[in-house]
Backbone as a chain_set.jsonl record, in Angstrom:
{"seq": "MAGLHGEYRHKLDAKGRLSLPAAFRKALSSESLIVTQSPKGECLYVFEVEAFEAWVKSLFARFGGFDPSNVRHVKQRKLLNSRANDIVIDASGRIGLSPSMRSAAGLEKDVVLVGDSDHFEIWDASKWDEFCEDADLDSLFTE", "coords": {"N": [[-4.475, -16.058, 3.146], [-4.167, -15.686, -0.277], [-1.442, -14.85, -2.474], [-0.956, -11.476, -3.566], [-0.751, -10.262, -6.733], [0.34, -8.773, -9.841], [-0.446, -6.114, -12.21], [-2.682, -3.485, -12.567], [-4.535, -1.203, -14.337], [-6.558, 1.496, -13.523], [-9.272, 3.846, -12.992], [-9.892, 6.527, -10.778], [-13.03, 7.429, -9.448], [-15.214, 10.351, -9.363], [-15.813, 10.608, -6.672], [-13.676, 9.547, -5.402], [-13.566, 6.809, -5.381], [-12.521, 3.46, -6.079], [-12.389, 0.719, -8.151], [-11.647, -2.586, -7.301], [-9.459, -5.001, -8.728], [-10.705, -8.159, -9.915], [-9.034, -10.334, -9.363], [-7.641, -9.45, -7.093], [-9.739, -9.163, -5.265], [-10.473, -11.838, -4.989], [-8.167, -12.868, -3.808], [-8.048, -11.609, -1.35], [-8.938, -12.095, 2.042], [-10.697, -10.785, 3.603], [-13.093, -8.113, 3.944], [-12.37, -5.886, 5.223], [-9.896, -3.498, 5.283], [-6.649, -1.912, 5.555], [-5.341, 1.173, 4.76], [-2.427, 2.98, 4.004], [0.154, 5.488, 3.844], [2.951, 4.947, 1.734], [6.333, 4.395, 2.871], [8.017, 6.41, 1.718], [6.159, 8.041, 0.583], [5.4, 7.771, -2.093], [3.284, 6.271, -3.01], [0.226, 4.529, -2.096], [-0.115, 2.036, 0.394], [-1.952, -0.935, 0.74], [-3.33, -3.076, 3.013], [-4.48, -6.177, 4.477], [-5.807, -6.395, 7.794], [-4.266, -8.054, 9.578], [-1.932, -8.404, 8.079], [-0.997, -5.787, 7.937], [-0.36, -5.305, 10.629], [1.686, -7.206, 10.92], [3.532, -6.146, 9.116], [4.214, -3.665, 10.332], [5.362, -4.689, 12.671], [7.54, -6.03, 11.525], [9.151, -3.924, 10.719], [10.458, -3.147, 12.999], [11.991, -5.303, 13.565], [14.735, -5.489, 12.917], [15.862, -4.163, 14.988], [15.702, -5.832, 17.049], [13.101, -6.078, 17.724], [10.042, -4.365, 18.688], [10.396, -1.982, 21.222], [8.865, -0.985, 23.999], [9.889, 0.736, 25.903], [11.587, 2.354, 24.618], [11.764, 5.517, 23.536], [11.946, 6.516, 20.935], [11.084, 4.319, 19.361], [8.432, 4.163, 20.25], [7.383, 6.606, 19.354], [7.756, 6.291, 16.581], [6.165, 4.017, 15.98], [3.693, 5.0, 16.749], [3.358, 7.085, 14.884], [3.291, 5.597, 12.486], [0.906, 4.115, 12.908], [-0.908, 6.215, 13.11], [-1.062, 7.129, 10.552], [-2.458, 5.208, 9.269], [-5.472, 4.085, 7.82], [-8.726, 2.788, 8.194], [-10.528, 0.987, 5.804], [-13.243, -0.231, 3.79], [-14.24, -2.798, 1.588], [-16.752, -2.227, -0.685], [-20.1, -3.356, -1.657], [-19.974, -3.379, -4.391], [-17.403, -3.99, -4.966], [-15.547, -1.982, -4.584], [-13.209, 0.424, -3.206], [-13.034, 3.274, -1.087], [-11.179, 6.213, -1.231], [-10.036, 8.731, 0.805], [-9.902, 12.344, 0.396], [-7.529, 13.294, 1.621], [-5.901, 11.018, 1.682], [-5.611, 10.509, -1.057], [-4.314, 12.837, -1.829], [-1.913, 12.627, -0.37], [-0.484, 10.694, -1.759], [-0.419, 11.737, -4.268], [-2.479, 11.082, -6.044], [-4.653, 11.251, -8.76], [-6.612, 10.877, -11.263], [-6.0, 8.694, -13.116], [-4.792, 5.638, -12.137], [-2.638, 3.013, -10.898], [-2.889, -0.235, -9.77], [-0.911, -2.344, -7.924], [0.12, -5.518, -7.216], [1.85, -6.842, -4.412], [2.629, -9.253, -3.104], [1.997, -9.577, 0.007], [0.474, -7.342, 0.271], [-1.175, -4.664, -1.535], [-0.429, -1.983, -3.783], [-1.234, 1.428, -4.52], [-0.719, 3.499, -7.096], [-0.094, 6.667, -8.655], [-0.563, 6.794, -12.091], [1.401, 7.907, -13.839], [3.609, 8.215, -12.113], [4.063, 5.528, -11.499], [4.823, 4.545, -14.016], [7.239, 5.931, -14.361], [8.678, 4.828, -12.21], [8.893, 2.178, -13.094], [10.492, 2.513, -15.359], [12.931, 3.128, -14.181], [13.61, 0.828, -12.839], [15.681, -2.07, -12.601], [15.644, -5.022, -13.834], [17.352, -6.71, -15.162], [19.729, -7.047, -13.71], [19.104, -8.998, -11.868], [19.253, -11.338, -13.251], [21.719, -11.676, -14.312], [25.204, -12.388, -13.951]], "CA": [[-4.609, -15.167, 2.009], [-3.325, -15.954, -1.445], [-0.611, -13.703, -2.795], [-1.457, -10.412, -4.429], [0.204, -10.076, -7.816], [-0.166, -8.177, -11.073], [-0.57, -4.666, -12.418], [-4.008, -3.197, -13.103], [-4.768, 0.235, -14.526], [-7.94, 1.875, -13.244], [-9.53, 5.271, -12.802], [-10.65, 6.943, -9.602], [-14.216, 8.189, -9.833], [-15.282, 11.701, -8.799], [-15.908, 10.513, -5.214], [-12.469, 8.918, -4.89], [-13.732, 5.356, -5.287], [-11.669, 2.709, -6.979], [-12.76, -0.697, -8.273], [-10.54, -3.524, -7.144], [-9.448, -6.087, -9.714], [-11.296, -9.411, -9.43], [-7.962, -11.168, -8.804], [-7.361, -8.979, -5.733], [-10.887, -9.496, -4.414], [-10.392, -13.276, -4.712], [-7.01, -13.132, -2.953], [-8.268, -11.036, -0.021], [-9.8, -12.927, 2.883], [-11.556, -9.917, 4.403], [-13.517, -6.874, 3.305], [-11.779, -4.807, 6.008], [-8.524, -3.256, 4.873], [-5.977, -0.734, 6.085], [-4.567, 1.897, 3.743], [-1.462, 3.893, 4.605], [1.155, 6.011, 2.93], [4.214, 4.217, 1.665], [7.329, 5.115, 3.68], [8.526, 7.608, 1.051], [5.036, 8.825, 0.088], [5.211, 7.688, -3.535], [2.044, 5.553, -3.311], [-0.479, 4.043, -0.909], [-0.084, 0.601, 0.652], [-3.23, -1.446, 1.236], [-3.119, -4.345, 3.695], [-5.472, -6.714, 5.393], [-5.426, -5.956, 9.134], [-3.179, -8.87, 10.117], [-0.725, -8.135, 7.293], [-0.498, -4.467, 8.355], [0.288, -5.472, 11.938], [2.942, -7.93, 10.679], [4.441, -5.21, 8.461], [4.727, -2.745, 11.352], [6.25, -5.476, 13.52], [8.762, -6.327, 10.766], [9.982, -2.73, 10.649], [11.25, -3.082, 14.233], [12.714, -6.568, 13.737], [16.186, -5.304, 12.857], [16.275, -3.61, 16.279], [15.375, -6.83, 18.067], [11.666, -5.967, 18.01], [9.542, -3.111, 19.266], [10.729, -1.82, 22.638], [7.991, 0.077, 24.513], [10.631, 1.678, 26.746], [12.391, 3.173, 23.716], [10.917, 6.646, 23.125], [11.961, 6.599, 19.473], [10.198, 3.26, 18.87], [7.041, 4.536, 20.565], [6.999, 7.677, 18.428], [7.685, 5.76, 15.226], [4.977, 3.172, 15.838], [2.521, 5.887, 16.843], [3.21, 7.768, 13.597], [2.834, 4.6, 11.511], [-0.498, 3.81, 13.166], [-1.741, 7.397, 12.866], [-1.2, 7.282, 9.096], [-3.261, 4.083, 8.773], [-6.915, 4.339, 7.776], [-9.569, 1.627, 7.928], [-11.446, 1.107, 4.677], [-14.016, -1.446, 3.564], [-14.637, -3.065, 0.202], [-18.209, -2.15, -0.744], [-20.792, -4.448, -2.359], [-19.597, -3.32, -5.804], [-15.983, -4.311, -5.098], [-14.766, -0.746, -4.62], [-12.774, 1.054, -1.963], [-13.067, 4.732, -1.139], [-9.974, 6.869, -0.727], [-10.341, 10.1, 1.218], [-9.082, 13.36, -0.275], [-6.19, 13.381, 2.222], [-5.132, 9.861, 1.227], [-5.28, 10.724, -2.47], [-3.335, 13.916, -1.879], [-0.643, 12.143, 0.182], [0.217, 9.901, -2.777], [-0.503, 12.416, -5.559], [-3.406, 10.361, -6.92], [-5.689, 12.073, -9.359], [-7.619, 10.053, -11.924], [-5.423, 7.444, -13.616], [-3.99, 4.982, -11.116], [-2.225, 1.641, -11.148], [-2.863, -1.098, -8.594], [0.206, -3.257, -8.096], [0.207, -6.522, -6.17], [3.192, -7.037, -3.863], [2.536, -10.444, -2.247], [1.167, -9.488, 1.211], [-0.308, -6.103, 0.199], [-1.114, -4.068, -2.862], [-0.105, -0.564, -3.78], [-1.98, 2.274, -5.451], [0.207, 4.494, -7.623], [-0.458, 7.53, -9.767], [-0.094, 6.069, -13.276], [2.655, 8.455, -14.366], [4.676, 7.868, -11.166], [4.352, 4.102, -11.678], [5.568, 4.395, -15.265], [8.604, 6.39, -14.069], [9.289, 3.815, -11.351], [9.228, 1.016, -13.933], [11.614, 2.875, -16.221], [14.147, 3.154, -13.378], [13.877, -0.491, -12.263], [16.653, -2.84, -13.37], [15.469, -6.452, -13.656], [18.479, -7.43, -15.756], [20.748, -7.381, -12.706], [18.691, -10.205, -11.169], [19.459, -12.505, -14.098], [23.094, -11.724, -14.811], [26.2, -12.615, -12.894]], "C": [[-3.655, -15.618, 0.916], [-2.519, -14.692, -1.744], [-1.293, -12.72, -3.724], [-0.386, -10.116, -5.469], [-0.467, -9.362, -8.987], [-0.206, -6.665, -11.036], [-1.902, -4.408, -13.106], [-4.191, -1.68, -13.176], [-6.259, 0.513, -14.369], [-8.045, 3.391, -13.146], [-10.271, 5.479, -11.494], [-11.893, 7.675, -10.086], [-14.223, 9.531, -9.095], [-15.34, 11.7, -7.274], [-14.689, 9.83, -4.595], [-12.59, 7.416, -4.701], [-12.945, 4.672, -6.385], [-12.115, 1.254, -6.973], [-11.523, -1.558, -8.121], [-10.605, -4.591, -8.225], [-10.032, -7.36, -9.109], [-10.239, -10.308, -8.799], [-7.616, -10.742, -7.378], [-8.502, -9.354, -4.802], [-10.869, -10.978, -4.052], [-9.278, -13.59, -3.723], [-7.219, -12.633, -1.529], [-9.235, -11.901, 0.773], [-10.784, -12.105, 3.7], [-11.97, -8.707, 3.58], [-12.967, -5.657, 4.041], [-10.302, -4.691, 5.674], [-7.964, -2.038, 5.598], [-5.173, -0.123, 4.955], [-3.667, 2.895, 4.467], [-0.513, 4.397, 3.541], [2.35, 5.072, 2.899], [5.256, 5.03, 2.438], [7.855, 6.401, 3.037], [7.426, 8.436, 0.398], [4.778, 8.729, -1.397], [3.922, 6.992, -3.939], [1.338, 5.245, -1.994], [-0.294, 2.542, -0.814], [-1.445, 0.199, 1.193], [-3.002, -2.866, 1.745], [-4.421, -4.876, 4.271], [-4.938, -6.4, 6.794], [-4.224, -6.737, 9.668], [-1.864, -8.6, 9.383], [-0.138, -6.774, 7.647], [0.242, -4.59, 9.681], [1.623, -6.198, 11.793], [3.979, -7.013, 10.03], [5.048, -4.245, 9.477], [5.719, -3.479, 12.252], [7.581, -5.733, 12.818], [9.702, -5.123, 10.681], [10.893, -2.599, 11.869], [12.12, -4.314, 14.435], [14.227, -6.377, 13.736], [16.75, -4.68, 14.133], [16.005, -4.591, 17.413], [13.912, -6.788, 18.472], [11.32, -4.617, 18.613], [9.853, -3.095, 20.754], [9.886, -0.668, 23.192], [8.695, 1.061, 25.448], [11.526, 2.601, 25.915], [11.488, 4.273, 23.147], [10.843, 6.755, 21.602], [11.038, 5.551, 18.857], [8.735, 3.642, 19.085], [6.552, 5.605, 19.595], [6.828, 7.14, 17.007], [6.443, 4.899, 15.03], [3.708, 4.013, 15.877], [2.28, 6.603, 15.518], [2.726, 6.805, 12.519], [1.344, 4.309, 11.681], [-1.408, 5.008, 12.903], [-1.985, 7.612, 11.382], [-2.073, 6.195, 8.478], [-4.744, 4.418, 8.868], [-7.654, 3.046, 7.456], [-10.464, 1.933, 6.734], [-12.134, -0.244, 4.493], [-14.319, -1.575, 2.079], [-16.161, -3.061, 0.162], [-18.785, -3.302, -1.573], [-20.453, -4.498, -3.849], [-18.114, -3.611, -6.027], [-15.081, -3.095, -5.179], [-14.288, -0.374, -3.231], [-12.838, 2.558, -2.163], [-11.814, 5.304, -0.512], [-10.308, 8.317, -0.418], [-9.47, 11.09, 0.444], [-7.66, 13.442, 0.303], [-5.315, 12.199, 1.807], [-4.691, 10.053, -0.225], [-4.193, 11.777, -2.605], [-1.958, 13.442, -1.405], [0.176, 11.386, -0.85], [0.16, 10.543, -4.164], [-1.413, 11.714, -6.55], [-4.458, 11.308, -7.459], [-6.727, 11.176, -10.009], [-7.074, 8.691, -12.353], [-4.478, 6.859, -12.574], [-3.634, 3.562, -11.567], [-2.225, 0.916, -9.81], [-1.824, -2.176, -8.858], [0.228, -4.228, -6.92], [1.639, -6.709, -5.72], [3.144, -8.092, -2.758], [1.588, -10.284, -1.07], [0.332, -8.21, 1.268], [-0.374, -5.676, -1.262], [-0.901, -2.581, -2.714], [-0.959, 0.161, -4.81], [-1.071, 3.438, -5.824], [-0.506, 5.423, -8.595], [0.165, 6.884, -11.007], [1.234, 6.607, -13.799], [3.826, 8.171, -13.428], [5.065, 6.395, -11.301], [5.179, 3.885, -12.941], [7.019, 4.834, -15.084], [9.353, 5.363, -13.223], [9.746, 2.618, -12.187], [10.408, 1.296, -14.846], [12.94, 2.813, -15.479], [14.509, 1.794, -12.788], [14.795, -1.284, -13.189], [16.486, -4.326, -13.065], [16.641, -7.251, -14.19], [19.491, -7.865, -14.704], [20.366, -8.631, -11.892], [19.079, -11.473, -11.932], [20.87, -12.612, -14.675], [24.051, -11.891, -13.64], [27.064, -11.407, -12.699]], "O": [[-2.483, -15.895, 1.168], [-2.882, -13.598, -1.312], [-2.11, -13.099, -4.564], [0.744, -9.764, -5.13], [-1.693, -9.352, -9.101], [-0.027, -6.032, -9.996], [-2.216, -5.04, -14.114], [-4.017, -0.975, -12.182], [-7.102, -0.135, -14.989], [-7.05, 4.112, -13.209], [-11.164, 4.708, -11.143], [-11.821, 8.458, -11.033], [-13.33, 9.805, -8.293], [-14.957, 12.686, -6.644], [-14.673, 9.564, -3.393], [-11.818, 6.813, -3.956], [-12.732, 5.221, -7.466], [-12.208, 0.631, -5.916], [-10.486, -1.296, -8.73], [-11.692, -5.035, -8.596], [-9.868, -7.609, -7.915], [-10.515, -10.976, -7.803], [-7.325, -11.594, -6.538], [-8.27, -9.809, -3.682], [-11.213, -11.341, -2.927], [-9.426, -14.483, -2.888], [-6.629, -13.175, -0.595], [-10.233, -12.381, 0.237], [-11.617, -12.664, 4.413], [-11.282, -8.323, 2.634], [-13.077, -4.531, 3.556], [-9.552, -5.662, 5.769], [-8.705, -1.243, 6.176], [-4.416, -0.815, 4.274], [-4.087, 3.563, 5.412], [-0.391, 3.806, 2.468], [2.713, 4.476, 3.913], [5.075, 6.231, 2.637], [8.111, 7.379, 3.74], [7.717, 9.427, -0.27], [4.007, 9.526, -1.931], [3.499, 7.102, -5.09], [1.79, 5.645, -0.921], [-0.313, 1.847, -1.83], [-2.027, 0.91, 2.012], [-2.543, -3.739, 1.009], [-5.353, -4.113, 4.524], [-3.741, -6.163, 6.958], [-3.267, -6.137, 10.157], [-0.801, -8.572, 10.005], [1.082, -6.612, 7.659], [1.335, -4.048, 9.843], [2.59, -5.847, 12.468], [5.165, -7.088, 10.352], [6.261, -4.032, 9.483], [6.789, -2.954, 12.56], [8.636, -5.66, 13.448], [10.918, -5.291, 10.582], [11.971, -2.01, 11.783], [12.906, -4.365, 15.381], [14.929, -7.049, 14.492], [17.963, -4.666, 14.34], [16.07, -4.23, 18.589], [13.527, -7.403, 19.466], [12.195, -3.839, 18.994], [9.606, -4.072, 21.46], [10.157, 0.495, 22.893], [8.143, 2.119, 25.752], [12.146, 3.52, 26.45], [10.568, 3.997, 22.377], [9.784, 7.055, 21.051], [10.288, 5.858, 17.931], [7.903, 3.461, 18.196], [5.44, 5.519, 19.075], [5.872, 7.491, 16.315], [5.745, 5.036, 14.025], [2.765, 3.765, 15.126], [1.139, 6.719, 15.072], [1.85, 7.15, 11.726], [0.605, 4.263, 10.697], [-2.562, 4.83, 12.514], [-2.991, 8.205, 10.993], [-2.391, 6.257, 7.29], [-5.209, 4.963, 9.869], [-7.26, 2.3, 6.559], [-11.078, 2.997, 6.658], [-11.658, -1.269, 4.983], [-14.615, -0.59, 1.402], [-16.798, -3.813, 0.9], [-18.043, -4.117, -2.121], [-20.622, -5.533, -4.494], [-17.621, -3.493, -7.149], [-13.996, -3.148, -5.758], [-14.86, -0.784, -2.222], [-12.708, 3.05, -3.284], [-11.431, 4.93, 0.596], [-10.804, 9.045, -1.278], [-8.429, 10.72, -0.097], [-6.699, 13.636, -0.441], [-4.113, 12.365, 1.601], [-3.54, 9.791, -0.574], [-3.264, 11.627, -3.399], [-0.943, 13.823, -1.988], [1.405, 11.432, -0.818], [0.639, 9.957, -5.134], [-1.162, 11.738, -7.755], [-5.074, 12.069, -6.713], [-7.659, 10.749, -9.328], [-7.631, 7.655, -11.99], [-3.498, 7.49, -12.177], [-4.24, 3.001, -12.48], [-1.638, 1.388, -8.837], [-1.855, -2.84, -9.894], [0.341, -3.812, -5.767], [2.551, -6.732, -6.546], [3.565, -7.848, -1.627], [0.471, -10.799, -1.121], [-0.434, -8.015, 2.211], [0.291, -6.258, -2.119], [-1.157, -1.997, -1.661], [-1.354, -0.406, -5.828], [-0.702, 4.254, -4.978], [-1.431, 4.999, -9.288], [1.323, 6.469, -10.961], [2.109, 5.823, -14.166], [4.933, 7.91, -13.899], [6.245, 6.049, -11.227], [6.139, 3.115, -12.926], [7.931, 4.184, -15.594], [10.518, 5.064, -13.485], [10.853, 2.111, -12.006], [11.236, 0.416, -15.081], [13.966, 2.482, -16.073], [15.618, 1.626, -12.282], [14.697, -1.18, -14.412], [17.115, -4.84, -12.14], [16.9, -8.359, -13.719], [20.053, -8.955, -14.807], [21.238, -9.254, -11.287], [19.217, -12.545, -11.343], [21.17, -13.532, -15.435], [23.729, -11.57, -12.496], [27.956, -11.416, -11.852]]}, "num_chains": 1, "name": "protein.A"}
């Protein structure tokens, strides 16, 4: 899979469908995707299946990996997987977001799709604008 990059402003239709940018459709190697809430609930993360599994695995890496004998690990992985939903890109290049998914991230009509290398995110447009205002890129380029 090529990297997912860029910011694209779109609108959800009345049925909760969202057109994917052509650049994202080209970068994705599969029509099967997994959508889940971001850890803090500010947006939705959308992964290809393999990238989602790698992401979940990476969350346990700082503990030496997932330990099936660790009750906390089992509960955490179970919760992560329960929040994941399978979606498919339709013939028109759209994905459908259920009412519960839209509600979890506060998505209404105006949304922003943001590429983040191995996944993309779907933000409410006003939340994304606030996030951008609070980000400090200058600190990356100064000593």
